[in-house]
Coordinates of C-alpha atoms and ligand atoms in Angstrom, one line a residue:
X6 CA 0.0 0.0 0.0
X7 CA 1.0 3.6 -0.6
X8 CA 2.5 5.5 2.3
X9 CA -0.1 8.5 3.3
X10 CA 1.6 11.5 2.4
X11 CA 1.0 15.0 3.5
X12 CA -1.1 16.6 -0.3
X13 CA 0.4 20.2 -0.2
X14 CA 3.8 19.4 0.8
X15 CA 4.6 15.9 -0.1
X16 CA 5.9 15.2 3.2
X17 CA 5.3 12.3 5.4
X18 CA 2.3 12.1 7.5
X19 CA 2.9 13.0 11.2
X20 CA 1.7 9.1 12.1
X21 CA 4.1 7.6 9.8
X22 CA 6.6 10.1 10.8
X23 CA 6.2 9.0 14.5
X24 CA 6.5 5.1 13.0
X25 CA 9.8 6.1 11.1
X26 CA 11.4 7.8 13.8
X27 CA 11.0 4.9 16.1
X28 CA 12.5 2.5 14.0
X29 CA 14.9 4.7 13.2
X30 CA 15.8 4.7 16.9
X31 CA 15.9 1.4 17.5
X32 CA 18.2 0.9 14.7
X33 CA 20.5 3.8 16.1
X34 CA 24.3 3.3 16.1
X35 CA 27.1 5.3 16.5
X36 CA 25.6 8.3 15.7
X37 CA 23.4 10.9 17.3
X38 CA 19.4 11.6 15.9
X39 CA 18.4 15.4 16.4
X40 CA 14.5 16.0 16.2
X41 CA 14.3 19.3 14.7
X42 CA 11.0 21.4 15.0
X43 CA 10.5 24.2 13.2
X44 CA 7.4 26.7 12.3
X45 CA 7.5 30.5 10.5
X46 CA 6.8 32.8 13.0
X47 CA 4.2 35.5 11.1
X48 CA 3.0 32.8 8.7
X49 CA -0.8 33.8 9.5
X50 CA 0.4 37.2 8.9
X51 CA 1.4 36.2 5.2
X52 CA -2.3 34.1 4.9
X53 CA -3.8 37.2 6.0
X54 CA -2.5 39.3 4.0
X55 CA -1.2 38.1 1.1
X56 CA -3.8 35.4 1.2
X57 CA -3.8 31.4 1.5
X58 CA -2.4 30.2 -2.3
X59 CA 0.6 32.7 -1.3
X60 CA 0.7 30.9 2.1
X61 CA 0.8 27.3 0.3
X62 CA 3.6 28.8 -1.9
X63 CA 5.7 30.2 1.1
X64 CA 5.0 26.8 2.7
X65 CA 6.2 24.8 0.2
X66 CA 9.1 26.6 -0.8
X67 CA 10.2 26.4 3.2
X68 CA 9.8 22.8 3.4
X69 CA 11.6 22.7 -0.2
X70 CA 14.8 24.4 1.3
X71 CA 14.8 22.7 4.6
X72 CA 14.7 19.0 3.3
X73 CA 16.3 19.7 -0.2
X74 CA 19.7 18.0 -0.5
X75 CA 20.1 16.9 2.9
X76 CA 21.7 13.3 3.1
X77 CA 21.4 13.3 7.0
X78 CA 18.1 13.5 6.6
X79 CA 16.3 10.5 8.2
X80 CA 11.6 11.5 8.1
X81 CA 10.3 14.9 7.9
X82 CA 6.4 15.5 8.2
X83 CA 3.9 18.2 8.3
X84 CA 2.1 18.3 11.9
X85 CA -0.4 20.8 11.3
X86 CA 0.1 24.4 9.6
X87 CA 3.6 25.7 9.1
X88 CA 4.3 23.0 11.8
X89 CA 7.4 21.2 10.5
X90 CA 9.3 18.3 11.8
X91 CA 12.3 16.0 11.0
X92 CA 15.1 13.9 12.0
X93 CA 18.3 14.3 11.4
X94 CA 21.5 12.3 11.6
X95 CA 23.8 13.9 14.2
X96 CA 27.9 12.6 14.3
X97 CA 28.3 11.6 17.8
X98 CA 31.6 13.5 17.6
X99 CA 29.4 17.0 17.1
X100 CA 29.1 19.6 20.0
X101 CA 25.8 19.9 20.5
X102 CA 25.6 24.1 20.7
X103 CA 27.7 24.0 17.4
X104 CA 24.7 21.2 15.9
X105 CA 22.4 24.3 17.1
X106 CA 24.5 27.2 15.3
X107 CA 24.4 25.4 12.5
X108 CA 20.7 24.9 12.1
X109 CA 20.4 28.9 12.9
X110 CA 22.6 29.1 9.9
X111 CA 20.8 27.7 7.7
X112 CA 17.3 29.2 8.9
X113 CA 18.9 32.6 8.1
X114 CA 20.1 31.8 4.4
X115 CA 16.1 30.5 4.3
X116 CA 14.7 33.1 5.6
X117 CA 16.6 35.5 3.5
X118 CA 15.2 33.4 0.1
X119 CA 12.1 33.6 1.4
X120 CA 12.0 37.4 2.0
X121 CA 13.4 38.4 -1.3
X122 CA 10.3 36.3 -3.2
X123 CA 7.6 37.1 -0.4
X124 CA 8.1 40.5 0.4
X125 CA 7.6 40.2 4.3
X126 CA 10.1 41.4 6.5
X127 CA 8.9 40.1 9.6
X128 CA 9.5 36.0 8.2
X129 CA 11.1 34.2 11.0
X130 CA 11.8 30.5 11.4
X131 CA 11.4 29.5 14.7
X132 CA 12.9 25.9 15.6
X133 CA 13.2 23.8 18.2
X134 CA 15.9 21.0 18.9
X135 CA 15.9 17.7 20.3
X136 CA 18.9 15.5 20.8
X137 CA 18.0 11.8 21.4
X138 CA 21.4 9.8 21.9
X139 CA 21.6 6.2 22.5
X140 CA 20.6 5.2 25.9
X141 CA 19.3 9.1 26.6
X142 CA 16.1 9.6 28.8
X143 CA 14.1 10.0 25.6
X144 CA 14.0 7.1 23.4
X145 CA 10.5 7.5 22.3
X146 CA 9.7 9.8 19.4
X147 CA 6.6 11.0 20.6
X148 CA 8.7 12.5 23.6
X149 CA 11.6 13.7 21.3
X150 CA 8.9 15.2 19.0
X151 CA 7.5 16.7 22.0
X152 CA 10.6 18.3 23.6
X153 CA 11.5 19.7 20.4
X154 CA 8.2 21.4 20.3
X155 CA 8.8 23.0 23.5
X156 CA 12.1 24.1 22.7
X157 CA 10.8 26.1 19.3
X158 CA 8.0 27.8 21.6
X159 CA 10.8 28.9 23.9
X160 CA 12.7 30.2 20.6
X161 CA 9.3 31.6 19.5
X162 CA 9.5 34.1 22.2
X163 CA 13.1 35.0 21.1
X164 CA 13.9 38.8 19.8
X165 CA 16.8 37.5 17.8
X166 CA 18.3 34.0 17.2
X167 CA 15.1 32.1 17.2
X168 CA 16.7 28.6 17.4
X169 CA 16.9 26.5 20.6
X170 CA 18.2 23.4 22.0
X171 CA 15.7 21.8 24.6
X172 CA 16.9 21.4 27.9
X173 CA 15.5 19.9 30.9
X174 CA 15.1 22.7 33.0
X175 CA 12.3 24.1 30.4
X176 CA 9.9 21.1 31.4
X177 CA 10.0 23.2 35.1
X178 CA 9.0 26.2 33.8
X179 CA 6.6 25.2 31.3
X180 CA 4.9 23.4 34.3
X181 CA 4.6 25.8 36.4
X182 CA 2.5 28.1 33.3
X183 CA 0.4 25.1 33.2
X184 CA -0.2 25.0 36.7
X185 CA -1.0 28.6 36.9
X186 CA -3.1 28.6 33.1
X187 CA -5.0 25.9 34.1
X188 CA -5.8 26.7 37.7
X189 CA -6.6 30.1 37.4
X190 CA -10.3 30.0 36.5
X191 CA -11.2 28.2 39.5
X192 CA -8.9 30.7 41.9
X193 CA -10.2 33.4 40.2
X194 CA -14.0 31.6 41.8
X195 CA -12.4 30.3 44.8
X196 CA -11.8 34.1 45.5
X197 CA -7.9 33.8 46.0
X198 CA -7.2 36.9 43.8
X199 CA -7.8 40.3 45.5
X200 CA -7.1 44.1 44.8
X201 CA -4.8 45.9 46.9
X202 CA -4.8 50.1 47.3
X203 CA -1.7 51.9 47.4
X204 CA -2.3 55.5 47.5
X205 CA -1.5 58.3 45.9
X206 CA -0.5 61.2 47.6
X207 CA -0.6 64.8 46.2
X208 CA 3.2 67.1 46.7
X209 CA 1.3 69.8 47.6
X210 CA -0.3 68.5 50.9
X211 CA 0.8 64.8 50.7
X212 CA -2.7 63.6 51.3
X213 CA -4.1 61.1 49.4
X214 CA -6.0 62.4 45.8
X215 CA -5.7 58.5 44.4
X216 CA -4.7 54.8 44.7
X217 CA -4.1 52.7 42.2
X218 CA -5.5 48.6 42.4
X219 CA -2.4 45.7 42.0
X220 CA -3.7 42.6 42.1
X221 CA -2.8 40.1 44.6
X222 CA -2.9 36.5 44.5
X223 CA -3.4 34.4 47.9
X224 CA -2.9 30.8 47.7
X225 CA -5.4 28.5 49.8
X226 CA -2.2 27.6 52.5
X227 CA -1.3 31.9 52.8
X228 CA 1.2 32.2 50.5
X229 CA 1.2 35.2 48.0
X230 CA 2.0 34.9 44.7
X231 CA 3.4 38.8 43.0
X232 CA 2.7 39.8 39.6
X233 CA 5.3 39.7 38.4
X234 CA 5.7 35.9 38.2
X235 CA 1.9 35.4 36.8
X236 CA 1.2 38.2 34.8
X237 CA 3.7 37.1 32.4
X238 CA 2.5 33.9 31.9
X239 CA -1.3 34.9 32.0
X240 CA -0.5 37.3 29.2
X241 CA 0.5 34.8 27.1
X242 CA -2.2 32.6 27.7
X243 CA -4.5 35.6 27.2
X244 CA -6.3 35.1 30.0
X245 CA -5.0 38.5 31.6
X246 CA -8.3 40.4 29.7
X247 CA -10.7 37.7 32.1
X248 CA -7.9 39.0 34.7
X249 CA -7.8 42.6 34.2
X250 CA -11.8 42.5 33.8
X251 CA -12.3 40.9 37.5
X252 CA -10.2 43.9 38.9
X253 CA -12.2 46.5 36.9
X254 CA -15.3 45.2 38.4
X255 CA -13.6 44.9 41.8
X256 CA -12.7 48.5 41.5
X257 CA -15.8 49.8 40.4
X258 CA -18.0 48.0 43.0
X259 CA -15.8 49.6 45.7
X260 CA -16.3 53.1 44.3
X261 CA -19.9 52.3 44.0
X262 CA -20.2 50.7 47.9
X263 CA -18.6 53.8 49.3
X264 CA -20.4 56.5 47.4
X265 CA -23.5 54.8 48.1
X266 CA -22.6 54.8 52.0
X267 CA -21.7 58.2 51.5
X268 CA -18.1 57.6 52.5
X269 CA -15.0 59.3 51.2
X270 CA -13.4 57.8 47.9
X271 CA -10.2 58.6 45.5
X272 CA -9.9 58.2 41.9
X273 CA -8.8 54.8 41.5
X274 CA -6.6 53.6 38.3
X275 CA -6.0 49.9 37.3
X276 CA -3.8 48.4 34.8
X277 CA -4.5 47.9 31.4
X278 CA -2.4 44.8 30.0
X279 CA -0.7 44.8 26.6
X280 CA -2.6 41.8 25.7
X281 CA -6.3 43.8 24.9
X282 CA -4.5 45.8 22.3
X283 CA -5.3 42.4 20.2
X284 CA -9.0 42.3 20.7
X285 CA -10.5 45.6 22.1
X286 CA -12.9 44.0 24.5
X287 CA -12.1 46.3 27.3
X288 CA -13.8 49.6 25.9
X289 CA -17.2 47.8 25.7
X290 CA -16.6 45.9 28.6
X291 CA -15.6 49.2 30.7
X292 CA -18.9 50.6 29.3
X293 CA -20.7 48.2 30.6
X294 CA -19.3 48.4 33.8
X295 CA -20.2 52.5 33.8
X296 CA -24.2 51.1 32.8
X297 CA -23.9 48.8 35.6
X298 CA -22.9 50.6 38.4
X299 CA -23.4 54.7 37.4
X300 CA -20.0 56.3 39.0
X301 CA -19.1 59.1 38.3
X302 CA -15.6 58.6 35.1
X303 CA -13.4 61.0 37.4
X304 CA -13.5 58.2 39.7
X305 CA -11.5 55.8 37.4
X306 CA -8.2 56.3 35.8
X307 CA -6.4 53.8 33.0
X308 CA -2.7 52.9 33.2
X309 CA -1.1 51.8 30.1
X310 CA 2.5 50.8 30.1
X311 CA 5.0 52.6 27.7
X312 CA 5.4 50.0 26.6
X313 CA 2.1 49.4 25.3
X314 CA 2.3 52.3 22.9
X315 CA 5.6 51.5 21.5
X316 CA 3.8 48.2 20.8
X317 CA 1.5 49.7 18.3
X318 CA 0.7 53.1 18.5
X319 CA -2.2 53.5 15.9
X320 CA -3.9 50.8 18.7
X321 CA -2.9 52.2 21.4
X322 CA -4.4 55.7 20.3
X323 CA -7.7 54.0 19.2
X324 CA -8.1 52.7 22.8
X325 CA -6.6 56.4 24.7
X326 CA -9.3 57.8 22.7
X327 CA -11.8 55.2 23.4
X328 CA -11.0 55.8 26.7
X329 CA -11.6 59.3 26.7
X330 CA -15.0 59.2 25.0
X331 CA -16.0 57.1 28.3
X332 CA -15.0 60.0 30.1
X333 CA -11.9 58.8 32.3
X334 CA -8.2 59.4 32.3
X335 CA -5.5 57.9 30.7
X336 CA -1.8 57.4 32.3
X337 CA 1.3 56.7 30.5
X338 CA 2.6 54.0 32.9
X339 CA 6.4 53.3 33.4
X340 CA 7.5 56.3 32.0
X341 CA 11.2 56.2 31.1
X342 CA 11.9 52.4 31.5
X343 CA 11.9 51.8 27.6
X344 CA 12.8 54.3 25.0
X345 CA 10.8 56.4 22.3
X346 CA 9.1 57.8 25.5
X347 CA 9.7 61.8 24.3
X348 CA 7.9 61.1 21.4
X349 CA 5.2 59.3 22.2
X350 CA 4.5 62.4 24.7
X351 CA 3.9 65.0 22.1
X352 CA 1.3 62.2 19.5
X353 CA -0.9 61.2 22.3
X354 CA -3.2 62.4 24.3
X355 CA -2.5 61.4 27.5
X356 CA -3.5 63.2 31.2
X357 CA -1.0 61.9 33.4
X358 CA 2.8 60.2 33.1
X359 CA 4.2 58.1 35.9
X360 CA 7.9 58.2 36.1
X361 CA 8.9 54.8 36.5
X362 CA 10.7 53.7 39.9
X363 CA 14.3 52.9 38.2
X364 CA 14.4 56.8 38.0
X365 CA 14.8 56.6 42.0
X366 CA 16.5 53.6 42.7
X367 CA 19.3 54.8 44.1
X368 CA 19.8 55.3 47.9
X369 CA 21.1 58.8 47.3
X370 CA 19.5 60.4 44.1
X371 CA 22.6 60.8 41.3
X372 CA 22.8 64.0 39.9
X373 CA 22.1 62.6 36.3
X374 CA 18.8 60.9 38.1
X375 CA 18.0 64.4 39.3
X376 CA 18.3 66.0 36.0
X377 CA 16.2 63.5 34.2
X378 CA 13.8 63.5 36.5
X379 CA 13.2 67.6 36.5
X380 CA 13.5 68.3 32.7
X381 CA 10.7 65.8 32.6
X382 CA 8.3 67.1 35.1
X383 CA 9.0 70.2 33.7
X384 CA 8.3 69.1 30.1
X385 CA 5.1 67.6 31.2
X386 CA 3.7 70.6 33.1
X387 CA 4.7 72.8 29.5
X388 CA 2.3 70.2 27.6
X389 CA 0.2 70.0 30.1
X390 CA 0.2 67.0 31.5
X391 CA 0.2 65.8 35.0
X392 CA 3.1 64.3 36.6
X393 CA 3.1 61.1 39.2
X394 CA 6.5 59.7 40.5
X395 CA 6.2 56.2 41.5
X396 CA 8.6 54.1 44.1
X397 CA 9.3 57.0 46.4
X398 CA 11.0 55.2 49.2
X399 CA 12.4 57.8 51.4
X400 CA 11.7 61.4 52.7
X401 CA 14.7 62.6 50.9
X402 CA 13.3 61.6 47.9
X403 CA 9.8 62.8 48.5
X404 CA 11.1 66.2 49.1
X405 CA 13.2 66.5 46.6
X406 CA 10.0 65.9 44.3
X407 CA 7.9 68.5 46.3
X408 CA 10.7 70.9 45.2
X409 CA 11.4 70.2 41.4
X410 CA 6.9 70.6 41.6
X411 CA 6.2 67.0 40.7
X412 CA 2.1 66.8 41.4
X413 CA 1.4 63.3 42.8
X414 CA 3.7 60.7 44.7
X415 CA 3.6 56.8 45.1
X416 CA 5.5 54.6 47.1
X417 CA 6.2 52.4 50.5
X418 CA 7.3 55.5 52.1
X419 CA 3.3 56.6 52.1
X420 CA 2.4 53.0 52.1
X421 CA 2.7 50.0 50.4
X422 CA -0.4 48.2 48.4
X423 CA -2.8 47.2 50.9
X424 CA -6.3 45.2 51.7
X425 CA -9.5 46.9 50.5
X426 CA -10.3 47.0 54.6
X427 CA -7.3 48.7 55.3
X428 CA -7.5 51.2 52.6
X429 CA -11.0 52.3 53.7
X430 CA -9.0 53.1 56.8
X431 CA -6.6 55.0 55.3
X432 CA -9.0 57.4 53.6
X433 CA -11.3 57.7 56.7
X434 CA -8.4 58.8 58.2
X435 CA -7.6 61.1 56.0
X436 CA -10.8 62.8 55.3
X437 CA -12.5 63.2 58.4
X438 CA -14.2 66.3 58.0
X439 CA -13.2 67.3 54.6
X440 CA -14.7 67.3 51.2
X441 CA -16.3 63.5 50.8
X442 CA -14.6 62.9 46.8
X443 CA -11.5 64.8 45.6
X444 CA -9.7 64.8 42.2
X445 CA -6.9 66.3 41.0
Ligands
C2E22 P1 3.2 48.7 38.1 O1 1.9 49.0 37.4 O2 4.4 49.5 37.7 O3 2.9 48.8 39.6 C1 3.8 49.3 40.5 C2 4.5 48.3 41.2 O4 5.5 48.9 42.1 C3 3.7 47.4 42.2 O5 4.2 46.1 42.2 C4 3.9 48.1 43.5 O6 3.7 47.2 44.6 C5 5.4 48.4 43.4 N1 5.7 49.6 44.2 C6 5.0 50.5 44.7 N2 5.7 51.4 45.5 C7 6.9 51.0 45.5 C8 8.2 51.4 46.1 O7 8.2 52.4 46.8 N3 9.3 50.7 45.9 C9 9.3 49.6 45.1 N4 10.4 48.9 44.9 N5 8.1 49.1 44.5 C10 7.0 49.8 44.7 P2 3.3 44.8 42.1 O8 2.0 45.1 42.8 O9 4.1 43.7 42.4 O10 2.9 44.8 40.5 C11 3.9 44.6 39.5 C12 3.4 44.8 38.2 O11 2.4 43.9 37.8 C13 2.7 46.2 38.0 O12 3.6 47.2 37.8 C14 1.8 45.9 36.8 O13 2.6 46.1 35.6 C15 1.4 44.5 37.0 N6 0.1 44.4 37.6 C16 -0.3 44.4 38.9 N7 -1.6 44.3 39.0 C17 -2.1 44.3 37.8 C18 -3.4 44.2 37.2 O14 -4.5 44.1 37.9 N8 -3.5 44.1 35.8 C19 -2.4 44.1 35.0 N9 -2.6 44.0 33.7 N10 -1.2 44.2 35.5 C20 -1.0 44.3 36.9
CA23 CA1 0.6 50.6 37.1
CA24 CA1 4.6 51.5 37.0

């Protein structure tokens, strides 16, 4: 009987592939087998645009140059997509980094062909490698398939070289984004994420005109787990909008509680993630939120990172001015911690810039921090834009702020993020007596 072959490419099957590749390993000897997994990072890009017959065409042409004339070539096969694998013949004798440089190689002379006759400058191959030697751990293919696999998603995250060899320690920390990816619907019902307060104080009086909302994740035996190790992986998962959403609604049920009990309330920002520049959810989902529960837009504030609009800045204007049209504010989060800040400043319209900590990590400001620091404020006050200074740590540093007329402060020296309860302290505390809501 004919083997099944794959129609557009002419490439094995990924079944018979899986078939080859075992025999292959049993008959190993003397040499090496790499498992080499590869995939063209922007291929949708090239479907979408250029459409699907120019896809097929870019396809085949890649699968052309990676098998063409390649004696060590043992199986290749089309798993789904641009999803291509094969095995190789490795020399027992070659280093296994040099293996890897070699492969990189080659992706570049083929991703240089395929620019020159498709026109796309973003055309990356991304590829993953495997090593199986005799008596290794892995002497199944599935397994040496599936390692591979991992390895290109590592490489798929890469900026530059997008080849990489797999390594144990990956199967750690592709776990652990399991664990979190796949347990986070049910924490987010078990109610072990809350939002946290840390307050905003205005230079002028240093009483509190804001807070902003950090999430907080508290694990059923106490244990906290920060941001910054599952935001990351919840972006990539995109479940951060589901994330992001849930502290919204957090945040605008508290604003709601308290101005119904006629007690006093801040502006409150939250974070907007990178990740809804994709879909654009959030502006009908904040509008909903606004039909829902009637506050007042003064009362909310939206933090986007600088990030965010270096990303895409056509998006990233869409949604400022989205954003506006609902009525609230917009913040340029992380001011200074990338670069093209200076322009972005002047092409959007944004209310508020908060100078990212590094600017005041030092124990003792440096001078250079100090000049920075003031030529910004000072260029945001000439276009009219307020100015926040976050990770103030010490009184020095708070001073020195006061002085060079930045408006609002944030840091542990005020206080650090804290409980919903103990935040409606900390304003009680503070407004005893004096106007109930106050903006800036
Ligand atoms: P961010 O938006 O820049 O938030 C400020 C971070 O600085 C917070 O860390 C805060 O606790 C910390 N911080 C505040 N004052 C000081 C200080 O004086 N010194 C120092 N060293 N740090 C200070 P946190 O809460 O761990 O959050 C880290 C990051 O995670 C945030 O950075 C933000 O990018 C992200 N994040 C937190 N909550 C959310 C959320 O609800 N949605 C999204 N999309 N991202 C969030
Ligand atoms: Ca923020
Ligand atoms: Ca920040």
């Amino acid at each position: 009987m004919a083997e099944a072959k794959d129609v557009l490419t002419g490439l094995d099957r990924y079944e018979e592939f899986l078939e080859k590749l075992e025999r292959e390993i049993a008959k190993m000897d003397g040499y090496r087998i790499a498992v080499i997994y590869s995939d063209i990072k922007y291929f949708k890009y090239v479907n979408d645009t250029y459409g699907y017959q120019r896809g097929d065409m870019l396809l085949k042409e890649f699968v052309h140059q990676v098998t063409e004339d390649n004696p060590a070539m043992l199986c290749a096969a089309r798993v789904y997509s641009d999803n291509i694998v094969m095995a190789t013949r490795m020399d027992d004798d070659c280093d296994n980094s040099a293996f890897r440089d070699f492969i990189s190689e080659i992706n570049l002379e083929i991703e240089r062909t395929l620019r020159d006759n498709y026109l796309d400058e973003q055309l990356r191959i991304c590829t993953g490698i495997s090593i199986i030697a005799q008596g290794d751990r892995v002497l199944d293919a599935a397994t040496a398939v599936s390692n591979a696999n991992l390895a290109r998603k590592v490489a798929k995250e890469m900026e530059d070289d997008c080849c990489v060899l797999f390594d144990y320690r990956m199967m750690e920390s592709i776990k652990k984004e399991v664990e979190i990816t796949s347990y986070l619907q049910t924490a987010i019902q078990k109610g072990e994420f809350q939002v946290y307060y840390q307050p905003k104080m205005g230079t002028d009086h240093l009483k509190i005109i804001g807070a902003e909302a950090l999430i907080r994740w508290k694990k059923p035996d106490g244990k906290f787990v920060f941001p910054d190790e599952f935001i990351p992986v919840v972006e990539r998962s995109g479940q951060i909008v589901e994330l992001d959403y849930f502290v919204y609604r957090e945040v605008f049920k508290f604003i709601d509680e308290r101005l119904r009990e006629n007690k006093a309330i801040v502006p409150i920002s939250v974070n907007v993630s990178r990740i809804h520049l994709n879909k654009m959810g959030i502006l009908d989902y904040v509008r909903s939120l606004f039909e829902e529960f009637q506050i007042p837009p003064g009362l909310v504030e939206f933090e986007l990172t600088e990030s965010i609009y270096t990303d895409d800045t056509q998006k990233a204007l869409e949604l400022v001015n989205g954003l506006h049209k609902l009525g609230v504010k917009v913040s340029m989060d992380d001011f200074g911690s990338g670069y093209s800040s200076l322009n972005l400043l002047s092409g959007l319209p944004i209310d508020t810039i908060k100078l990212d900590k590094v600017f005041l990590r030092a124990e003792d400001l440096k001078e250079s921090d100090r000049i920075i620091i003031s030529c910004v404020i000072d260029m945001a006050k000439k276009l009219k834009i307020t100015s926040l200074c976050e990770g103030v740590e010490t009184l020095e540093q708070s001073d020195y702020l006061s002085e060079i007329g930045c408006e609002i402060q944030q840091g542990y020296y005020f206080s650090r993020p804290i409980p919903q309860e103990e935040f409606k302290e900390f304003m009680d505390s503070h407004y005893q007596g004096e106007e109930k809501v106050l903006t800036v």
